[in-house]
Amino acid sequence: MNIQILPDEVASQIAAGEVVERPASVVKELVENALDAGAANIHVRVADAGKRLIEVSDDGCGIAMEEMQVAMARHATSKLRTADDLFHIKSLGFRGEALASISSVSRLTLESKTADEAAGARLLIEGGKEKSFEPTGLTRGTTVRVEDLFLTVPARLKFLKTDSTERAQIDNLVARYALAYPHVRFQLEQDGHNGLMTPGNGNRREVLAGLYGLDLARQMIEVLMQEEGMELDGFISPIAITRGTRKDITFFVNGRWVQDGALSSALIQAYHTMLMVGRFPAAVLFLNLPPESVDVNVHPAKAEVRFRHQDQVFSLVQRGVRRALMASSPVPGIQPPRWNTYQPQPPLVSPDWQMASELASEESALPEESPENLPVLPPQSEFSAGILPLLRLVGQIGATYIIAEAPDGLYLIDQHAAHERILFERMMDHPSGGLPSQALLQPEMIELSVPAARLINEQIPTLVHFGFDIEPFGPATFRVRAIPDLLTGIKPASALQVLVEDFEEDETPLQSQREARIIARVCKRAAVKAGQILTEQEQKALLLDLEKCRSPRTCPHGRPTMIHLSIDLLERQFGRKGAR
Ligand code: ADP
Ligand code: MG
């Protein structure tokens, strides 16, 4: 073949592949346009999961008749003039691609009227070609009707998921935008059925149910943190409610929905040690940053952004979320006296709800429930971080587990994991003066590999804080004079080696996270081991200390410290109650 410049139509269709991946992406572009037009009401109508019809009407500023045709052209936009504008952009659109792309792969009708015009106009485009353009009587605003999506590229239809999945994508998308723009009234209709409808009164919690259902919406924790021109607000799930994937984590940056793995990680890290491994929170968080500190032009669908001060942004998310979580969970010290701490704690979420939501999420990693009559593991919700009831020691089994009784049933406690948790919280809470350390009889020289030495070198202040007395002594050699009290009996070289390994694995950018990891490591080394016989005294002390923890139900690495067999469960198991 010889070289030719592609006809505009073909170029548009190719470009459309990036912007219009599925029906929900059309909805996204059209809703964004309506928001940019300053609409107070946005009405979305969909038929056949968006394959037959997607219609978005708004009461925004409208497009003047003489500009309607040009609006449909590629790279036609009213939102930006120079490339420099990209760094002060306040609108959601700026690429001038959406209408051109969508109309190149469908039959698109654009109807619009501005406030100044007596009448509006209707423009019909099919597969990128203008079919008709005529004046027509309309009220102010714009309606874009997209019929027969992928008409010109039918192969794309084969890449769509099931109708119910595509429909759910649209539901979720509109709900997310409704949350981000609570002052706009949204109405969504799919195949003639009313879906989400929001009051537009600015109250986000009222909108929340559209995204998460009433149950979770009620329990979501509010986040609010402001700092140096940056603001974080929104909602996060309590610790007791988790998901099998990250799909329920949503971030908006300056009003724009973005998919950003790093932001999600910052959120997940804030739940660090409070969630089981492989479980994720649900969250909708809104970040507002100075426009010039965000690069929005990274992705054709505008789904990614780049931050000028990435670490600051992550740290804001992490601390904001952490603070909200801490404020929402019971804090030791303001507990009622011990003898009446017990309150029956029904699971925050019924297992049915959990199941239903898991089934609804396609990529759910949750395995099927165990065989019929052996539900050995309690439902997820029972691993809530809530305070423990008063525990009465029964004894130790296998030199590994401690059995305790409480008014709400039986607790099987993993002594190692529980001790790790106790030490972890003790160290985390320690005042900044540094942790007690144990001087070595003789200073010890430890030689490490060069990369390991570099890692340790960077972390010396932290190590000192945690009770190491350590100083560089040559390029890759350190002199250790003291180690943390907790590590007494462990060889300094091996203690340090363990920490180095942890630094190497650690890809998190945040220092605070590193510190927590170091502590978790130290605790792991220092905690009683499985297989260690404990005296009755020691077992009782462990239970008492565990009761004082803020998050007694998981170890610092997120594994459960205990299994709770409730009276209810026992009764069911023994056939005393219910139909199994
Ligand atoms: P972009 O949003 O990136 O500018 P689009 O292709 O989505 O590009 O839209 C092109 C132009 O058409 C917009 O810049 C805007 O001027 C106009 N437009 C599109 N939709 C609407 C709407 N709902 N109300 C008013 N103007 C609109
Ligand atoms: Mg647009």
Coordinates of C-alpha atoms and ligand atoms in Angstrom, one line a residue:
M1 CA 0.0 0.0 0.0
N2 CA 1.2 3.5 -0.6
I3 CA 1.0 6.1 2.1
Q4 CA -2.1 8.3 2.3
I5 CA -3.6 10.6 4.8
L6 CA -6.8 9.0 6.2
P7 CA -10.1 10.6 5.3
D8 CA -11.5 12.6 8.2
E9 CA -14.3 10.1 8.7
V10 CA -11.9 7.2 9.2
A11 CA -9.7 9.3 11.5
S12 CA -12.8 10.1 13.6
Q13 CA -13.9 6.5 13.8
I14 CA -10.4 5.5 15.0
A15 CA -10.4 8.4 17.5
A16 CA -13.8 7.4 18.6
G17 CA -12.4 4.1 19.8
E18 CA -10.6 5.9 22.5
V19 CA -13.4 8.1 23.7
V20 CA -16.4 5.9 23.1
E21 CA -15.6 2.5 24.5
R22 CA -19.1 1.5 25.5
P23 CA -22.5 3.1 26.1
A24 CA -21.6 4.4 29.5
S25 CA -18.7 6.4 27.9
V26 CA -21.3 8.2 25.7
V27 CA -23.4 9.0 28.7
K28 CA -20.3 10.3 30.4
E29 CA -19.3 12.7 27.6
L30 CA -22.8 14.0 27.2
V31 CA -23.4 14.5 30.9
E32 CA -20.1 16.3 31.1
N33 CA -21.2 18.6 28.3
A34 CA -24.4 19.4 30.1
L35 CA -22.5 20.2 33.3
D36 CA -20.2 22.4 31.4
A37 CA -23.2 24.2 30.0
G38 CA -24.3 25.1 33.5
A39 CA -27.4 22.9 33.6
A40 CA -29.5 22.7 36.7
N41 CA -31.4 19.7 35.4
I42 CA -30.0 16.8 33.5
H43 CA -32.3 14.1 32.2
V44 CA -30.8 10.9 30.8
R45 CA -32.8 8.4 28.8
V46 CA -31.5 5.0 27.8
A47 CA -33.0 2.1 25.8
D48 CA -31.5 -1.3 25.3
A49 CA -28.5 -0.7 27.6
G50 CA -27.6 2.3 25.5
K51 CA -27.3 0.4 22.2
R52 CA -30.5 1.6 20.8
L53 CA -30.8 5.0 22.5
I54 CA -28.9 7.4 24.7
E55 CA -30.5 10.8 25.2
V56 CA -29.2 13.5 27.4
S57 CA -31.3 16.7 27.8
D58 CA -30.2 19.7 29.8
D59 CA -31.4 23.2 30.5
G60 CA -27.9 24.7 30.1
C61 CA -26.7 27.6 28.0
G62 CA -27.4 25.9 24.7
I63 CA -25.6 26.2 21.4
A64 CA -26.4 29.0 19.0
M65 CA -27.7 27.9 15.6
E66 CA -24.8 29.2 13.6
E67 CA -22.4 27.2 15.8
M68 CA -24.2 23.8 15.9
Q69 CA -22.4 22.5 12.8
V70 CA -19.0 23.5 13.9
A71 CA -19.7 22.0 17.4
M72 CA -19.8 18.6 15.7
A73 CA -16.4 18.9 14.0
R74 CA -13.3 17.3 15.4
H75 CA -11.3 19.6 17.7
A76 CA -14.1 22.1 17.9
T77 CA -14.5 23.4 21.4
S78 CA -15.6 26.6 23.1
K79 CA -13.7 25.7 26.3
L80 CA -10.1 26.4 25.5
R81 CA -8.2 28.6 23.1
T82 CA -4.5 27.9 23.8
A83 CA -2.6 24.9 25.0
D84 CA -1.7 27.0 28.0
D85 CA -5.4 27.1 29.0
L86 CA -5.1 23.4 29.9
F87 CA -3.5 24.4 33.2
H88 CA -6.3 26.6 34.4
I89 CA -9.1 24.6 32.9
K90 CA -12.3 24.6 35.0
S91 CA -14.5 22.8 32.5
L92 CA -14.8 19.0 32.1
G93 CA -14.4 19.1 28.4
F94 CA -11.6 20.7 26.4
R95 CA -10.6 18.3 23.6
G96 CA -13.5 19.0 21.3
E97 CA -13.7 15.4 20.4
A98 CA -16.7 13.9 22.0
L99 CA -19.5 15.0 19.7
A100 CA -17.4 14.3 16.6
S101 CA -16.4 10.9 17.8
I102 CA -19.9 9.9 18.9
S103 CA -21.5 11.1 15.7
S104 CA -19.0 9.2 13.6
V105 CA -20.2 5.9 15.1
S106 CA -23.9 6.4 15.5
R107 CA -26.9 8.4 14.4
L108 CA -26.8 11.6 16.4
T109 CA -29.4 14.3 16.7
L110 CA -28.4 17.6 18.3
E111 CA -31.2 20.0 19.3
S112 CA -30.4 23.2 21.0
K113 CA -31.5 26.7 21.8
T114 CA -29.7 29.6 23.6
A115 CA -31.4 32.2 25.8
D116 CA -31.1 34.8 23.1
E117 CA -32.6 32.9 20.2
A118 CA -36.3 32.9 19.5
A119 CA -36.2 29.3 18.2
G120 CA -33.7 26.6 18.2
A121 CA -32.4 24.1 15.6
R122 CA -32.1 20.4 15.0
L123 CA -29.1 18.8 13.4
L124 CA -29.0 15.2 12.3
I125 CA -25.7 13.4 11.6
E126 CA -25.3 9.8 10.7
G127 CA -22.0 8.0 10.7
G128 CA -20.2 11.4 10.7
K129 CA -22.2 12.8 7.7
E130 CA -24.7 15.6 8.0
K131 CA -28.2 14.5 7.0
S132 CA -30.4 17.5 7.9
F133 CA -30.3 20.8 9.6
E134 CA -33.4 22.9 10.3
P135 CA -34.8 25.4 12.7
T136 CA -37.3 24.1 15.2
G137 CA -39.2 25.3 18.2
L138 CA -37.5 24.4 21.5
T139 CA -37.0 25.6 25.0
R140 CA -33.6 26.7 26.2
G141 CA -31.0 24.0 26.5
T142 CA -29.6 21.1 24.6
T143 CA -30.7 17.6 23.8
V144 CA -28.3 15.1 22.3
R145 CA -29.9 11.9 21.1
V146 CA -27.6 9.0 20.1
E147 CA -29.3 6.2 18.3
D148 CA -27.8 2.9 17.1
L149 CA -24.5 3.2 18.7
F150 CA -21.7 1.6 16.8
L151 CA -23.8 1.6 13.7
T152 CA -20.7 2.2 11.5
V153 CA -18.4 -0.1 13.5
P154 CA -20.6 -3.1 14.4
A155 CA -17.6 -5.1 15.4
R156 CA -17.4 -3.0 18.6
L157 CA -20.8 -4.3 19.7
K158 CA -19.2 -7.7 20.2
F159 CA -16.9 -6.2 22.8
L160 CA -19.7 -5.0 25.0
K161 CA -20.6 -7.0 28.1
T162 CA -24.0 -8.3 28.9
D163 CA -26.9 -5.8 28.8
S164 CA -27.3 -5.9 32.5
T165 CA -23.6 -5.1 33.0
E166 CA -23.7 -2.2 30.5
R167 CA -26.9 -0.9 32.2
A168 CA -25.3 -1.1 35.6
Q169 CA -22.3 0.8 34.2
I170 CA -24.7 3.6 33.2
D171 CA -26.5 3.6 36.5
N172 CA -23.2 3.8 38.4
L173 CA -21.9 6.5 36.2
V174 CA -24.9 8.8 36.5
A175 CA -25.0 8.1 40.3
R176 CA -21.3 9.2 40.6
Y177 CA -21.9 12.4 38.7
A178 CA -25.0 13.1 40.7
L179 CA -22.9 12.7 43.9
A180 CA -20.2 15.0 42.5
Y181 CA -22.7 17.6 41.5
P182 CA -25.3 17.5 44.2
H183 CA -26.7 20.9 43.2
V184 CA -27.8 19.6 39.8
R185 CA -31.0 17.5 39.6
F186 CA -30.4 14.3 37.8
Q187 CA -32.9 11.9 36.4
L188 CA -32.2 8.6 34.8
E189 CA -34.6 6.5 32.9
Q190 CA -33.7 3.1 31.4
D191 CA -36.1 1.3 29.1
G192 CA -39.0 3.4 30.5
H193 CA -38.2 2.7 34.1
N194 CA -37.2 5.5 36.4
G195 CA -33.9 5.0 38.0
L196 CA -31.9 7.5 39.9
M197 CA -33.6 10.8 40.7
T198 CA -31.8 13.4 42.8
P199 CA -33.3 16.4 44.5
G200 CA -30.5 18.8 43.4
N201 CA -30.6 20.4 46.9
G202 CA -26.9 20.0 47.5
N203 CA -27.2 17.1 50.0
R204 CA -24.8 14.4 49.1
R205 CA -25.8 11.8 51.6
E206 CA -29.3 11.7 50.0
V207 CA -27.6 10.9 46.7
L208 CA -25.4 8.3 48.2
A209 CA -28.0 5.6 48.3
G210 CA -28.1 5.7 44.5
L211 CA -24.6 4.4 44.4
Y212 CA -24.4 2.1 47.4
G213 CA -27.9 1.2 48.4
L214 CA -29.6 2.6 51.5
D215 CA -27.9 0.3 54.0
L216 CA -24.3 1.2 53.2
A217 CA -25.2 4.8 52.4
R218 CA -26.4 5.2 55.9
Q219 CA -23.2 3.9 57.4
M220 CA -20.7 5.7 55.2
I221 CA -18.3 7.9 57.1
E222 CA -17.9 11.5 56.1
V223 CA -14.4 12.7 55.3
L224 CA -13.3 16.3 55.3
M225 CA -9.9 17.7 55.3
Q226 CA -8.5 21.1 54.1
E227 CA -4.9 22.0 53.8
E228 CA -2.7 24.4 51.8
G229 CA -5.2 25.1 49.1
M230 CA -6.2 21.5 48.8
E231 CA -9.5 20.0 50.0
L232 CA -10.6 16.4 50.4
D233 CA -14.2 15.5 51.1
G234 CA -16.6 12.6 50.5
F235 CA -17.5 9.3 52.0
I236 CA -15.8 6.1 53.0
S237 CA -17.1 2.8 54.1
P238 CA -16.7 1.7 57.8
I239 CA -14.2 -1.0 58.5
A240 CA -16.9 -3.6 58.9
I241 CA -18.0 -3.3 55.3
T242 CA -15.6 -4.5 52.6
R243 CA -15.7 -5.4 49.0
G244 CA -13.9 -8.0 47.0
T245 CA -12.5 -5.5 44.4
R246 CA -11.5 -1.9 44.1
K247 CA -14.5 -1.1 41.9
D248 CA -16.4 0.8 44.5
I249 CA -13.6 3.3 45.0
T250 CA -14.3 6.5 43.2
F251 CA -12.2 9.6 43.0
F252 CA -13.2 13.0 41.6
V253 CA -10.4 15.5 41.0
N254 CA -11.7 19.0 40.5
G255 CA -15.1 17.7 39.5
R256 CA -13.7 15.2 37.1
W257 CA -14.0 11.4 37.6
V258 CA -10.6 9.9 37.4
Q259 CA -9.2 6.4 37.7
D260 CA -6.0 6.6 39.5
G261 CA -4.4 3.5 41.0
A262 CA -2.2 5.6 43.2
L263 CA -5.0 7.5 44.8
S264 CA -6.8 4.2 45.5
S265 CA -3.7 2.9 47.1
A266 CA -3.4 5.9 49.3
L267 CA -7.0 5.2 50.4
I268 CA -6.4 1.5 51.0
Q269 CA -3.3 2.3 53.0
A270 CA -5.3 4.4 55.3
Y271 CA -7.3 1.3 56.2
H272 CA -4.0 -0.5 56.6
T273 CA -4.2 -3.3 59.2
M274 CA -7.9 -2.8 59.6
L275 CA -9.0 -4.7 56.6
M276 CA -8.4 -8.4 55.7
V277 CA -6.0 -9.0 53.0
G278 CA -7.7 -9.0 49.7
R279 CA -10.6 -6.9 50.9
F280 CA -11.2 -3.3 49.8
P281 CA -13.2 -0.3 51.1
A282 CA -15.9 1.5 49.2
A283 CA -15.4 5.3 48.9
V284 CA -16.4 8.3 46.9
L285 CA -13.9 11.1 47.5
F286 CA -13.7 14.5 46.0
L287 CA -10.4 16.3 45.7
N288 CA -10.2 19.9 45.0
L289 CA -6.8 21.2 44.0
P290 CA -5.5 24.4 42.4
P291 CA -6.1 23.8 38.7
E292 CA -2.5 24.6 37.8
S293 CA -1.3 21.7 40.0
V294 CA -3.2 19.1 38.0
D295 CA -2.5 18.0 34.4
V296 CA -5.8 16.9 33.0
N297 CA -4.6 16.1 29.5
V298 CA -3.2 12.6 29.9
H299 CA -5.9 10.4 28.6
P300 CA -8.4 10.8 25.7
A301 CA -11.3 9.9 27.9
K302 CA -9.9 12.3 30.5
A303 CA -10.0 9.5 33.0
E304 CA -6.5 10.1 34.2
V305 CA -4.7 13.1 35.6
R306 CA -1.2 13.8 36.7
F307 CA -0.4 15.7 39.9
R308 CA 2.3 18.2 40.3
H309 CA 2.8 17.4 43.9
Q310 CA 1.8 13.8 44.0
D311 CA 3.1 13.0 47.5
Q312 CA 1.2 15.9 49.0
V313 CA -2.0 14.7 47.4
F314 CA -1.6 11.1 48.5
S315 CA -0.7 12.2 52.0
L316 CA -3.8 14.3 52.2
V317 CA -6.0 11.4 51.1
Q318 CA -4.3 9.0 53.5
R319 CA -4.4 11.3 56.5
G320 CA -7.9 12.5 55.8
V321 CA -9.3 9.0 55.5
R322 CA -7.4 7.8 58.5
R323 CA -8.6 10.6 60.7
A324 CA -12.2 10.0 59.6
L325 CA -11.9 6.3 60.4
M326 CA -10.3 6.9 63.7
A327 CA -12.9 9.4 64.7
S328 CA -15.6 6.9 63.8
S329 CA -14.4 3.9 65.7
P330 CA -14.5 3.6 69.4
V331 CA -11.4 4.9 71.1
P332 CA -10.1 3.3 74.3
G333 CA -10.1 5.7 77.2
I334 CA -13.5 7.0 76.5
Q335 CA -15.1 3.6 76.9
P336 CA -17.6 3.0 79.6
P337 CA -16.3 1.1 82.7
R338 CA -15.2 -2.4 81.8
W339 CA -18.0 -4.2 83.6
N340 CA -20.6 -2.9 81.3
T341 CA -18.7 -2.7 78.1
Y342 CA -20.6 -5.6 76.7
Q343 CA -23.3 -4.7 74.2
P344 CA -24.6 -7.3 71.8
Q345 CA -23.2 -6.2 68.5
P346 CA -25.3 -7.4 65.6
P347 CA -23.3 -7.5 62.4
L348 CA -23.4 -4.0 60.9
V349 CA -24.5 -5.4 57.6
S350 CA -26.6 -8.5 57.2
P351 CA -24.7 -11.3 55.4
D352 CA -27.5 -11.3 52.8
W353 CA -26.7 -7.8 51.9
Q354 CA -23.1 -8.6 51.6
M355 CA -23.8 -11.6 49.4
A356 CA -26.1 -9.7 47.2
S357 CA -23.7 -6.9 46.6
E358 CA -20.9 -9.4 46.0
L359 CA -23.0 -11.3 43.4
A360 CA -23.8 -8.0 41.7
S361 CA -20.1 -7.2 41.2
E362 CA -18.9 -9.3 38.3
E363 CA -15.3 -9.6 39.1
S364 CA -15.9 -10.4 42.7
A365 CA -13.1 -12.3 44.2
L366 CA -15.3 -13.8 46.9
P367 CA -15.3 -17.6 46.8
E368 CA -18.5 -19.5 47.1
E369 CA -19.7 -20.2 50.6
S370 CA -18.4 -23.3 52.2
P371 CA -20.3 -26.5 51.9
E372 CA -23.8 -26.5 53.3
N373 CA -23.4 -27.4 56.9
L374 CA -19.9 -26.3 57.5
P375 CA -19.9 -22.5 57.7
V376 CA -16.7 -22.6 59.7
L377 CA -15.7 -19.0 59.0
P378 CA -17.9 -16.4 60.3
P379 CA -19.3 -13.9 57.8
Q380 CA -16.9 -11.1 56.9
S381 CA -18.8 -8.5 58.9
E382 CA -17.9 -10.1 62.1
F383 CA -14.3 -9.1 61.6
S384 CA -15.4 -5.6 62.4
A385 CA -12.8 -3.5 64.2
G386 CA -15.2 -2.8 66.9
I387 CA -14.3 -3.2 70.6
L388 CA -14.4 -6.6 72.1
P389 CA -16.9 -7.8 74.7
L390 CA -15.5 -8.9 78.0
L391 CA -13.5 -12.2 77.5
R392 CA -13.3 -15.0 80.0
L393 CA -10.3 -17.3 79.5
V394 CA -11.1 -20.9 78.9
G395 CA -7.6 -22.2 78.0
Q396 CA -5.0 -22.7 75.3
I397 CA -5.1 -25.4 72.6
G398 CA -2.3 -26.7 70.5
A399 CA 0.0 -24.2 72.2
T400 CA -1.2 -21.8 69.5
Y401 CA -4.8 -20.7 70.1
I402 CA -6.5 -19.3 73.1
I403 CA -10.1 -20.1 73.7
A404 CA -12.2 -17.5 75.4
E405 CA -15.9 -17.2 76.2
A406 CA -17.9 -14.0 76.0
P407 CA -21.7 -13.3 76.4
D408 CA -22.0 -13.5 72.6
G409 CA -20.3 -16.9 72.2
L410 CA -16.9 -18.4 71.7
Y411 CA -13.7 -16.7 70.6
L412 CA -10.8 -18.6 69.2
I413 CA -7.8 -16.4 69.3
D414 CA -4.5 -16.8 67.4
Q415 CA -2.0 -15.9 70.1
H416 CA 0.7 -14.8 67.7
A417 CA -1.6 -12.5 65.6
A418 CA -3.2 -11.1 68.7
H419 CA 0.1 -10.3 70.4
E420 CA 1.3 -8.7 67.2
R421 CA -1.7 -6.4 67.3
I422 CA -1.1 -5.5 70.9
L423 CA 2.5 -4.6 70.3
F424 CA 1.7 -2.8 67.2
E425 CA -0.8 -0.4 68.8
R426 CA 1.5 0.0 71.8
M427 CA 4.3 1.2 69.6
M428 CA 2.1 3.3 67.3
D429 CA 0.7 5.1 70.3
H430 CA 4.1 5.7 71.9
P431 CA 4.8 9.4 72.5
S432 CA 7.3 10.9 70.2
G433 CA 10.2 10.7 72.7
G434 CA 11.3 7.4 71.3
L435 CA 10.7 3.9 72.4
P436 CA 12.6 2.2 75.2
S437 CA 15.7 0.4 74.0
Q438 CA 18.0 -2.2 75.4
A439 CA 21.7 -1.5 75.3
L440 CA 23.8 -4.3 73.9
L441 CA 26.6 -5.6 76.1
Q442 CA 29.0 -4.9 73.3
P443 CA 28.3 -2.7 70.2
E444 CA 27.9 -4.8 67.2
M445 CA 29.2 -4.1 63.6
I446 CA 26.8 -5.1 60.9
E447 CA 27.7 -5.1 57.3
L448 CA 25.1 -4.9 54.7
S449 CA 24.9 -4.9 50.9
V450 CA 25.3 -1.4 49.4
P451 CA 21.6 -1.1 48.3
A452 CA 20.5 -2.3 51.7
A453 CA 22.9 0.1 53.4
R454 CA 21.4 3.0 51.4
L455 CA 17.9 2.0 52.5
I456 CA 18.9 1.8 56.1
N457 CA 20.8 5.1 55.9
E458 CA 17.7 6.9 54.8
Q459 CA 15.8 5.5 57.6
I460 CA 18.2 6.0 60.5
P461 CA 16.1 8.7 62.2
T462 CA 13.1 6.4 62.1
L463 CA 15.1 3.5 63.5
V464 CA 16.4 5.6 66.3
H465 CA 12.9 6.6 67.1
F466 CA 11.9 3.0 67.4
G467 CA 14.8 2.3 69.8
F468 CA 17.7 1.4 67.7
D469 CA 21.0 3.1 68.6
I470 CA 22.6 2.8 65.2
E471 CA 25.2 4.8 63.3
P472 CA 27.0 4.5 59.9
F473 CA 30.5 3.1 60.3
G474 CA 32.0 3.0 56.8
P475 CA 30.3 2.7 53.5
A476 CA 28.0 -0.2 54.2
T477 CA 28.7 -0.9 57.8
F478 CA 26.7 0.2 60.8
R479 CA 27.5 0.1 64.5
V480 CA 24.6 -0.9 66.6
R481 CA 24.7 -0.2 70.4
A482 CA 21.1 -0.8 71.3
I483 CA 18.0 -2.4 69.9
P484 CA 14.3 -1.8 70.8
D485 CA 13.3 -3.3 74.1
L486 CA 10.8 -5.4 72.4
L487 CA 13.4 -7.2 70.4
T488 CA 15.5 -8.2 73.3
G489 CA 16.9 -11.7 72.7
I490 CA 16.9 -11.3 68.9
K491 CA 20.2 -10.9 67.2
P492 CA 20.7 -7.2 66.1
A493 CA 22.0 -8.3 62.7
S494 CA 18.9 -10.4 62.0
A495 CA 16.6 -7.7 63.3
L496 CA 18.1 -5.2 60.9
Q497 CA 18.1 -7.6 58.1
V498 CA 14.4 -8.2 58.5
L499 CA 13.8 -4.4 58.3
V500 CA 15.9 -4.1 55.2
E501 CA 13.8 -6.8 53.5
D502 CA 10.8 -4.8 54.3
F503 CA 12.2 -1.6 52.9
E504 CA 13.0 -3.4 49.7
E505 CA 9.5 -4.7 49.2
D506 CA 8.0 -1.4 50.1
E507 CA 6.9 0.6 47.2
T508 CA 4.8 3.1 49.1
P509 CA 6.0 6.6 48.8
L510 CA 4.9 7.7 52.3
Q511 CA 7.2 7.9 55.2
S512 CA 4.4 7.4 57.7
Q513 CA 3.5 4.2 55.9
R514 CA 7.1 3.0 56.2
E515 CA 7.1 3.7 59.9
A516 CA 4.0 1.6 60.3
R517 CA 5.6 -1.2 58.3
I518 CA 8.7 -1.1 60.4
I519 CA 6.7 -1.3 63.5
A520 CA 4.6 -4.2 62.1
R521 CA 7.9 -6.0 61.3
V522 CA 9.3 -5.4 64.7
C523 CA 6.1 -6.7 66.3
K524 CA 6.1 -9.8 64.2
R525 CA 9.6 -10.6 65.4
A526 CA 8.7 -9.8 69.0
A527 CA 5.3 -11.4 69.3
V528 CA 4.8 -14.8 71.0
K529 CA 5.1 -17.6 68.5
A530 CA 2.6 -20.3 67.6
G531 CA 3.6 -23.4 69.5
Q532 CA 4.7 -21.5 72.5
I533 CA 3.0 -22.7 75.7
L534 CA 1.7 -19.8 77.8
T535 CA 1.0 -19.8 81.5
E536 CA -2.6 -19.0 82.5
Q537 CA -1.3 -15.7 83.7
E538 CA 0.1 -14.9 80.3
Q539 CA -3.0 -16.0 78.5
K540 CA -5.2 -13.7 80.7
A541 CA -2.8 -10.8 80.2
L542 CA -3.0 -11.3 76.5
L543 CA -6.8 -11.2 76.5
L544 CA -6.8 -8.1 78.7
D545 CA -4.4 -6.3 76.4
L546 CA -6.3 -7.4 73.3
E547 CA -9.5 -5.9 74.7
K548 CA -7.7 -2.6 75.0
C549 CA -6.8 -2.5 71.3
R550 CA -8.5 -0.2 68.9
S551 CA -8.6 -2.8 66.2
P552 CA -8.4 -6.0 68.1
R553 CA -9.8 -8.2 65.4
T554 CA -7.0 -8.1 62.9
C555 CA -3.2 -8.3 63.1
P556 CA -1.1 -5.4 61.7
H557 CA -0.9 -7.3 58.4
G558 CA -4.6 -7.5 58.1
R559 CA -5.2 -11.2 59.0
P560 CA -7.8 -12.0 61.6
T561 CA -6.6 -12.4 65.2
M562 CA -9.7 -14.3 66.1
I563 CA -12.7 -16.3 65.0
H564 CA -15.9 -15.7 66.6
L565 CA -18.5 -18.5 66.9
S566 CA -21.6 -16.8 68.0
I567 CA -24.2 -18.5 70.2
D568 CA -26.5 -18.1 67.3
L569 CA -24.2 -19.9 65.0
L570 CA -23.6 -22.7 67.5
E571 CA -27.4 -23.1 67.9
R572 CA -27.8 -23.4 64.2
Q573 CA -25.0 -25.9 63.9
F574 CA -26.5 -28.1 66.6
G575 CA -29.9 -27.9 64.9
R576 CA -31.4 -26.1 67.9
K577 CA -32.6 -23.1 65.9
G578 CA -33.7 -22.1 62.4
A579 CA -33.7 -24.3 59.3
R580 CA -29.9 -24.5 59.3
Ligands
ADP1 P1 -15.6 19.6 24.4 O1 -16.6 19.4 25.5 O2 -14.3 19.0 24.7 O3 -15.5 21.1 24.2 P2 -17.5 18.3 22.7 O4 -17.3 17.6 21.4 O5 -18.0 17.5 23.8 O6 -16.1 19.0 23.1 O7 -18.4 19.5 22.5 C1 -18.1 20.5 21.5 C2 -18.7 21.9 21.9 O8 -20.1 21.8 21.7 C3 -18.4 22.3 23.3 O9 -17.2 23.0 23.5 C4 -19.6 23.2 23.6 O10 -19.4 24.5 23.2 C5 -20.7 22.6 22.7 N1 -21.6 21.8 23.5 C6 -21.7 20.4 23.5 N2 -22.6 20.0 24.3 C7 -23.3 21.1 24.8 C8 -24.4 21.2 25.7 N3 -25.0 20.2 26.2 N4 -24.7 22.5 26.0 C9 -24.1 23.6 25.4 N5 -23.0 23.5 24.6 C10 -22.6 22.2 24.3
MG2 MG -17.4 17.5 25.9

